[in-house]
XYZ file of C-alpha atoms in Angstrom:
539
model
C -3.724 5.602 -28.143
C -1.663 5.266 -25.270
C 1.997 6.766 -25.130
C 4.695 4.598 -26.159
C 6.928 5.874 -23.274
C 4.478 4.032 -20.851
C 5.448 0.353 -21.228
C 3.712 -2.672 -19.868
C 6.569 -3.234 -17.366
C 4.298 -2.162 -14.589
C 1.212 -3.679 -15.809
C -0.810 -5.649 -13.132
C -1.802 -8.573 -15.375
C 1.646 -8.869 -16.496
C 3.028 -9.137 -13.121
C 0.747 -11.627 -12.041
C 1.511 -13.852 -15.156
C 5.115 -13.589 -14.073
C 4.395 -14.605 -10.371
C 2.116 -17.504 -11.616
C 4.665 -18.898 -14.096
C 7.621 -18.710 -11.661
C 8.154 -22.336 -10.467
C 9.809 -21.457 -7.166
C 10.835 -18.160 -5.692
C 14.003 -17.563 -3.686
C 12.570 -14.727 -1.461
C 8.879 -14.054 -0.979
C 8.494 -10.750 1.109
C 5.175 -10.114 2.869
C 4.542 -6.242 3.353
C 5.031 -3.482 1.072
C 6.042 -0.817 3.554
C 9.469 0.690 3.933
C 10.990 -2.456 5.472
C 9.429 -4.988 2.934
C 10.668 -2.861 0.037
C 13.932 -2.493 1.504
C 14.230 -6.240 1.862
C 12.901 -6.978 -1.650
C 15.317 -4.348 -3.221
C 18.359 -5.883 -1.475
C 17.299 -9.423 -2.535
C 16.530 -8.689 -6.221
C 19.699 -6.707 -6.586
C 21.518 -9.621 -5.236
C 20.268 -11.657 -8.178
C 17.467 -13.673 -6.052
C 14.154 -14.364 -7.740
C 12.104 -12.036 -5.439
C 8.450 -11.547 -5.115
C 6.779 -8.894 -2.805
C 3.141 -9.159 -1.789
C 1.156 -6.268 -0.160
C -2.291 -6.658 1.252
C -3.315 -2.942 0.158
C -1.442 -0.332 -1.460
C 2.412 0.157 -1.216
C 2.857 2.352 1.874
C -0.567 2.425 2.618
C 0.038 2.106 6.554
C 2.620 3.800 8.445
C 5.187 4.278 5.579
C 3.093 6.981 4.146
C 2.200 8.648 7.333
C 5.582 9.730 8.710
C 7.026 13.248 9.388
C 8.508 13.138 6.052
C 12.011 13.212 7.512
C 15.282 11.354 6.392
C 17.160 12.011 9.694
C 19.589 10.492 12.230
C 17.325 11.502 15.093
C 18.433 14.308 17.204
C 16.470 12.971 20.297
C 17.812 9.529 19.977
C 21.236 11.318 20.600
C 19.722 12.892 23.689
C 18.969 9.396 24.886
C 22.432 8.289 24.359
C 21.837 6.057 21.441
C 24.839 7.195 19.363
C 25.210 3.882 17.319
C 21.680 4.361 15.981
C 22.122 7.930 15.153
C 25.487 7.203 13.207
C 23.886 4.399 11.416
C 20.917 6.723 10.394
C 23.008 9.760 9.393
C 25.084 7.382 7.165
C 22.020 6.117 5.697
C 20.655 9.679 5.242
C 23.814 10.357 3.039
C 23.558 7.306 0.892
C 19.762 7.993 0.414
C 20.170 11.629 -0.651
C 22.787 10.230 -3.301
C 20.581 7.408 -4.481
C 17.064 9.457 -4.779
C 17.896 12.968 -5.132
C 14.564 13.747 -6.728
C 12.900 12.868 -3.701
C 15.405 13.672 -0.821
C 16.494 17.113 -0.187
C 18.798 18.947 2.372
C 16.398 20.620 4.759
C 17.431 23.209 7.230
C 15.871 23.341 10.678
C 16.208 25.970 13.435
C 15.809 25.113 17.051
C 14.556 28.340 18.834
C 15.980 29.276 22.218
C 13.814 30.763 24.841
C 16.268 29.754 27.658
C 19.339 31.467 28.618
C 21.205 28.141 28.559
C 19.702 26.594 25.458
C 21.753 27.933 22.673
C 25.052 26.333 23.989
C 23.386 23.400 25.206
C 21.773 22.342 21.859
C 24.780 23.559 19.704
C 27.240 21.260 21.576
C 24.718 18.339 20.810
C 24.137 19.155 17.068
C 28.020 19.507 16.616
C 28.100 15.892 17.781
C 25.414 15.270 15.295
C 27.457 16.644 12.547
C 30.603 14.732 13.610
C 28.811 11.695 13.403
C 27.700 12.154 9.780
C 31.242 12.479 8.677
C 31.744 12.883 4.870
C 27.901 12.641 4.360
C 27.202 15.617 6.746
C 24.608 18.067 5.051
C 25.893 21.049 6.522
C 27.209 22.599 9.774
C 25.312 23.376 12.652
C 25.484 27.189 14.070
C 24.298 29.514 16.465
C 21.801 32.141 15.001
C 21.143 35.347 16.745
C 17.583 36.490 17.536
C 17.498 39.076 14.534
C 18.635 36.438 12.046
C 16.277 33.969 13.374
C 13.395 36.408 13.235
C 14.193 37.442 9.775
C 14.414 33.669 8.586
C 11.301 32.410 10.084
C 9.165 35.576 10.824
C 6.243 33.514 12.189
C 7.708 32.569 15.440
C 6.718 34.057 18.641
C 9.502 36.730 19.450
C 8.605 37.348 23.154
C 11.515 35.843 25.439
C 13.311 34.624 22.278
C 17.022 34.685 22.617
C 18.223 33.088 19.262
C 18.661 29.615 18.168
C 20.775 26.959 16.692
C 20.608 26.025 12.711
C 21.238 22.466 11.751
C 20.565 20.361 8.638
C 18.693 17.092 8.080
C 16.985 15.434 5.214
C 13.307 15.751 3.896
C 11.407 13.371 1.283
C 8.227 12.239 0.056
C 7.651 8.892 1.835
C 4.764 7.424 -0.306
C 6.428 8.554 -3.696
C 9.612 6.709 -2.359
C 7.726 3.615 -1.794
C 6.236 3.804 -5.235
C 9.600 4.289 -6.898
C 11.168 1.513 -4.637
C 8.600 -0.893 -5.844
C 9.198 0.305 -9.595
C 12.933 -0.349 -8.954
C 12.515 -3.962 -7.707
C 10.456 -4.591 -10.913
C 13.060 -3.146 -13.050
C 15.683 -5.427 -11.613
C 13.648 -8.594 -12.423
C 11.508 -8.905 -9.275
C 7.660 -8.913 -9.080
C 5.981 -6.242 -6.620
C 2.119 -6.765 -6.101
C -0.305 -4.583 -4.275
C -3.877 -5.651 -3.245
C -2.502 -9.160 -2.985
C -2.741 -10.239 0.535
C -1.045 -13.474 1.991
C -3.858 -15.886 3.741
C -1.669 -18.810 4.806
C 1.750 -20.500 4.941
C 2.276 -24.014 4.165
C 5.076 -26.235 5.573
C 6.870 -29.531 4.640
C 7.232 -32.491 6.940
C 10.214 -30.930 8.736
C 8.065 -27.987 9.506
C 9.641 -25.499 6.915
C 7.724 -23.005 5.073
C 7.646 -24.061 1.423
C 4.696 -22.416 -0.063
C 2.670 -19.125 0.547
C -0.899 -18.884 0.116
C -2.211 -15.538 -1.394
C -5.218 -13.831 -2.954
C -5.829 -11.386 -5.818
C -8.173 -9.017 -4.040
C -9.381 -7.756 -7.484
C -10.425 -11.069 -8.787
C -10.719 -13.115 -5.657
C -8.561 -15.651 -7.162
C -6.217 -17.630 -4.709
C -2.607 -18.610 -5.518
C -0.165 -21.119 -4.129
C 3.390 -19.706 -4.455
C 6.518 -21.923 -3.823
C 9.171 -20.341 -1.829
C 12.724 -21.005 -0.801
C 12.422 -18.261 1.983
C 9.814 -16.032 3.463
C 10.256 -12.577 5.066
C 7.474 -10.964 7.408
C 7.890 -7.300 6.916
C 4.601 -6.096 7.743
C 5.162 -3.448 10.210
C 2.336 -3.208 12.982
C 0.934 -6.411 11.456
C 3.982 -8.800 12.131
C 2.091 -10.467 14.705
C -0.714 -11.611 12.365
C 1.725 -13.347 9.792
C 3.770 -14.711 13.081
C 0.250 -16.240 14.202
C -0.200 -17.808 10.559
C 3.193 -19.567 11.253
C 2.622 -20.498 14.890
C -0.857 -20.209 16.394
C -0.444 -18.843 19.882
C 2.760 -16.944 19.260
C 3.211 -14.024 21.654
C 3.139 -10.600 20.034
C 6.430 -9.120 19.259
C 5.242 -5.389 18.691
C 3.147 -2.819 20.399
C 1.852 -0.007 18.120
C 2.423 3.640 19.191
C 0.491 6.262 17.237
C 2.104 9.325 15.728
C -0.473 12.134 14.721
C 0.182 15.280 12.429
C -1.762 18.247 11.250
C -1.325 20.049 7.986
C -1.619 23.844 7.669
C -1.656 26.500 5.131
C 2.251 27.599 4.373
C 1.137 31.130 5.756
C 1.633 29.920 9.317
C 5.371 29.129 8.753
C 6.160 31.716 6.161
C 9.767 30.181 5.724
C 11.724 27.538 3.892
C 13.367 26.639 7.050
C 11.729 24.108 9.513
C 11.366 24.514 13.305
C 12.115 21.899 15.825
C 10.996 22.155 19.637
C 13.288 19.866 21.299
C 10.939 19.401 24.382
C 7.399 19.903 24.744
C 5.619 20.235 28.150
C 5.214 16.286 28.045
C 8.982 15.704 26.962
C 8.016 15.131 23.343
C 9.652 16.662 20.158
C 7.393 18.703 17.840
C 8.261 19.773 14.260
C 6.955 22.261 12.100
C 8.063 21.568 8.513
C 7.474 23.007 5.078
C 6.089 20.385 2.592
C 4.494 20.392 -0.772
C 3.982 24.173 -0.269
C 2.106 23.498 3.119
C 3.226 22.951 6.657
C 3.232 19.865 8.626
C 3.324 19.769 12.440
C 3.882 16.759 14.488
C 4.218 14.282 16.113
C 2.822 12.526 19.128
C 3.824 9.312 20.616
C 0.469 7.574 21.854
C 0.338 3.989 22.773
C -2.721 2.205 21.078
C -4.318 -1.158 21.818
C -4.576 -2.646 18.146
C -3.305 -2.103 14.755
C -5.246 -0.567 11.889
C -4.756 0.371 8.282
C -6.481 3.552 8.658
C -5.736 4.918 12.214
C -7.208 8.354 12.935
C -5.817 11.113 15.360
C -7.224 10.954 18.691
C -8.808 14.370 19.792
C -6.186 14.769 22.549
C -3.383 14.441 19.939
C -4.896 17.154 17.914
C -5.417 19.465 20.928
C -1.846 18.746 21.873
C -0.249 19.773 18.649
C -2.380 23.023 18.469
C -1.892 23.840 21.816
C 1.818 23.431 21.449
C 2.206 25.011 18.109
C 0.229 28.256 19.451
C 3.018 28.783 22.021
C 5.762 29.242 19.089
C 3.894 30.606 16.031
C 2.811 34.172 16.033
C -0.356 33.025 14.150
C -1.861 30.470 16.479
C -3.637 27.615 14.297
C -7.102 26.711 15.127
C -9.098 23.667 14.289
C -10.794 25.331 11.476
C -7.321 26.009 9.970
C -6.387 22.328 9.733
C -6.306 21.403 5.978
C -5.790 17.576 6.833
C -4.704 15.348 9.619
C -3.368 11.934 9.790
C -1.789 9.295 12.044
C 0.831 6.594 11.539
C 1.425 3.540 13.727
C 4.986 2.735 14.932
C 5.902 -1.109 15.353
C 7.701 -0.835 18.644
C 9.290 -3.793 20.195
C 7.056 -5.702 22.715
C 9.802 -6.659 24.969
C 9.434 -7.264 28.834
C 11.978 -4.541 29.450
C 9.823 -2.108 27.682
C 6.668 -2.732 29.707
C 7.380 0.209 32.033
C 8.932 2.487 29.659
C 7.131 5.425 27.734
C 6.965 4.620 24.055
C 9.336 7.702 23.201
C 11.986 5.819 25.127
C 11.734 2.450 23.354
C 14.806 2.038 21.020
C 13.697 2.745 17.326
C 16.536 0.471 16.119
C 15.505 -2.638 14.055
C 15.233 -6.217 15.210
C 15.455 -9.430 13.157
C 13.691 -12.663 14.408
C 13.898 -16.130 12.929
C 11.260 -18.873 13.644
C 11.849 -22.644 13.540
C 10.104 -22.756 10.120
C 12.722 -20.445 8.520
C 10.224 -17.522 8.648
C 12.356 -14.305 9.210
C 10.726 -11.166 10.704
C 11.971 -7.667 10.596
C 10.492 -5.194 13.016
C 11.156 -1.726 14.183
C 13.444 0.643 12.236
C 12.178 3.715 10.322
C 12.292 4.941 6.775
C 15.803 6.539 6.996
C 17.437 3.099 7.674
C 15.242 0.964 5.306
C 18.115 0.118 2.878
C 20.066 -1.169 6.155
C 17.198 -3.101 7.295
C 16.990 -4.762 3.920
C 20.682 -5.568 3.663
C 20.652 -6.936 7.298
C 17.541 -9.105 6.966
C 18.859 -10.592 3.768
C 22.032 -11.479 5.500
C 19.948 -13.467 7.981
C 17.843 -14.944 5.391
C 20.627 -16.216 3.506
C 22.305 -17.875 6.394
C 18.974 -19.472 7.728
C 17.541 -20.784 4.480
C 20.720 -21.794 2.623
C 20.545 -19.321 -0.237
C 23.931 -18.505 -1.985
C 25.977 -16.104 -0.371
C 26.105 -12.816 -2.323
C 26.994 -9.273 -1.142
C 24.419 -6.473 -0.887
C 24.414 -4.196 -3.939
C 21.981 -1.349 -2.538
C 24.690 1.151 -1.102
C 25.090 2.605 -4.510
C 21.879 1.586 -6.393
C 19.961 4.595 -7.879
C 16.152 4.488 -7.030
C 13.661 4.492 -10.180
C 13.509 8.092 -11.453
C 16.689 9.339 -9.783
C 18.144 12.677 -11.207
C 20.048 15.258 -9.544
C 17.922 18.476 -9.573
C 18.938 22.212 -9.613
C 17.745 24.005 -6.734
C 15.289 26.143 -8.944
C 13.761 22.838 -10.258
C 12.690 21.947 -6.813
C 10.208 24.760 -6.691
C 8.061 22.949 -9.225
C 6.025 20.154 -7.432
C 6.756 17.765 -10.315
C 10.371 17.613 -9.464
C 9.308 14.337 -7.138
C 9.044 12.466 -10.426
C 12.579 13.120 -11.221
C 13.429 11.426 -14.761
C 9.620 10.488 -15.129
C 8.854 14.069 -15.912
C 9.563 13.201 -19.507
C 6.653 10.790 -19.180
C 4.474 13.489 -18.089
C 5.751 15.481 -21.147
C 4.764 12.313 -23.269
C 1.251 12.267 -21.824
C 0.609 15.722 -22.586
C 1.602 15.145 -26.300
C -1.070 12.285 -26.078
C -3.833 14.672 -24.713
C -2.867 18.321 -24.136
C -6.103 18.654 -21.805
C -4.684 16.366 -19.361
C -2.499 19.785 -18.429
C -5.656 21.008 -16.704
C -5.284 21.058 -12.608
C -7.521 18.563 -10.853
C -8.849 21.308 -8.456
C -8.419 25.279 -8.754
C -6.730 25.460 -5.631
C -4.256 22.680 -6.267
C -1.043 22.310 -8.324
C -1.652 18.819 -9.542
C -2.705 17.861 -13.078
C -4.680 15.147 -14.732
C -1.425 13.931 -16.557
C -0.256 12.997 -13.005
C -3.305 11.185 -12.339
C -2.979 9.159 -15.777
C 0.694 8.410 -15.062
C -0.348 6.922 -11.408
C -2.721 4.578 -13.128
C -0.578 3.487 -16.260
C 2.858 3.563 -14.495
C 2.612 3.788 -10.981
C 0.310 0.697 -10.226
C -2.406 2.931 -8.654
C -5.578 0.763 -8.551
C -7.965 2.952 -6.320
C -8.975 6.442 -5.886
C -7.202 6.575 -2.741
C -4.154 5.296 -4.143
C -3.894 8.352 -6.404
C -5.146 11.023 -4.211
C -3.297 9.747 -1.112
C -0.034 8.279 -2.198
C 0.580 9.427 -5.826
C -0.294 12.981 -5.836
C -0.624 13.490 -2.070
C -3.966 15.650 -2.325
C -5.680 13.873 0.723
C -2.694 14.503 2.987
C -2.474 18.281 1.929
C -6.170 19.162 1.781
C -8.768 16.613 2.597
C -11.830 18.762 1.687
C -10.339 19.361 -1.836
C -9.707 15.605 -2.098
C -13.188 14.909 -1.358
C -14.415 17.455 -4.049
C -12.564 16.040 -6.776
C -12.915 12.178 -6.087
C -15.816 11.758 -8.373
C -13.664 13.259 -11.465
C -10.743 11.137 -10.267
C -12.631 7.991 -9.998
C -14.304 8.523 -13.326
C -10.848 8.902 -14.995
C -9.676 5.596 -13.140
C -12.579 3.533 -14.106
C -12.271 4.695 -17.683
C -8.553 3.672 -17.821
C -9.210 0.457 -15.822
C -12.589 -0.551 -17.925
C -14.759 -0.264 -14.679
C -18.518 0.242 -14.760
C -20.913 2.484 -13.090
C -21.636 0.315 -10.053
C -17.613 0.073 -9.429
C -17.516 3.768 -9.585
C -20.311 4.128 -6.819
C -18.593 1.667 -4.566
C -15.197 3.216 -5.058
C -16.429 6.623 -4.377
C -18.120 5.357 -1.076
C -14.616 3.612 0.061
C -12.682 6.639 -0.574
C -15.050 8.992 1.062
C -15.158 6.678 4.264
C -11.160 7.040 4.476
C -11.019 10.461 3.539
C -13.412 11.881 6.150
C -10.848 10.308 8.652
C -8.414 13.302 7.458
C -10.915 15.840 8.397
C -10.226 17.425 11.968
C -13.758 18.507 12.579
C -15.371 15.191 11.768
C -17.482 14.137 14.971
C -16.415 10.517 14.511
C -12.844 10.871 15.123
C -11.429 8.247 17.574
C -11.724 9.042 21.200
C -9.880 7.486 24.191
């Protein structure tokens, strides 16, 4: 008997029935990543009938493959983009307040190996603090070589002169996406994964009035009436624009950011490291996350978009080579537990043709088509709320919806609860208020307290919760974006995939043929997270 605490609010069949029974939606959002969820949350909180459709899983693409930072962007400040930094720092503060179970204050140190570095970076970071205003997470300060070495004992000490300590935010990106989808549903909207949009239909005046979509699980097509449509598909915005107007010139160009994940012993600190300028002018972070260490990122132009981009060999080599210059224990290829890459949707403007991708503005842009289609591009996780607000302001103006103010500045995200510092040591802190649901599941079946793998902290109760309450539909949904095993240890994810798939099949009522096909699908994706695989992309 299923737990009474797990309601049918997020049951897929019920959500589809609600979608089909609505005569016309005020807002249909295409895309379930950071930008799409931001738009849907803003729309539904203003009282609009809101439907979000995602072709795969929520945050399947770039939005689950970030550096896990909620930040103003120190390097954008160095580029002189003060307005972007000020806005992001403000949004960082709001996000910490609205999702305290997922966002935390993270201390960073910039190690200084040059005589001039300490004063130079401290001045810049004091400006960073000032721009944050009342939403600052803490003051920047100079730290001595002795203090720095004690705080981060894994740093190379030869030539080290000291460093600068500053504060930024850190979060779990994919779990944020799931909680945002849940929040949209709790406010009366509908959010569906595995529901791709296949076409747009217009009236005699050339305005979009219907969205064609398909349930990937059943193959059943749907025709959905809409007063307004938002294209928030990240690196796939060109595809939707092509649906609207065949031959439309691309508006984004993808740039890839790669990361590697190592055992925590390579950092041995709760303080993150930021290398402000590598040999090719990039910024590199080493960040503690879920008891591991993430190192990245890169900024590599790629020619096409993909739901499953893989790090290039040259990106992995660059990260390892750069990390070895600063870490006393140089990481090797065999030390990499997992590697992943995300694609940034950068503006494809004429002015940017000659620019390096790291120099193209990360500010968001809103485009309006003659059909009424509104497209949101660019931006980053930190500013997703503001992106949603700005997009809905434009949607209201363009499509004649009633003027209502945005309500998301003070809107708690699903699961929001303030945690004590000692509570954050438990990996289940990311569930926030939903930790009570985990306890309820253990009362239903105490055996679900068992870990999914001897070397991992995650339990079967979390797998069951992902299926029943977090809209997970595939093995990848569970192991990549609900309990994050694939990002933390790809080999362990492959080892436990058969057991997790069996649990999923039992919960969803699938047969043995489905299990075999599902395992094959997962293994194909998971092997892309292994750094030693010979089939990684090459230039």
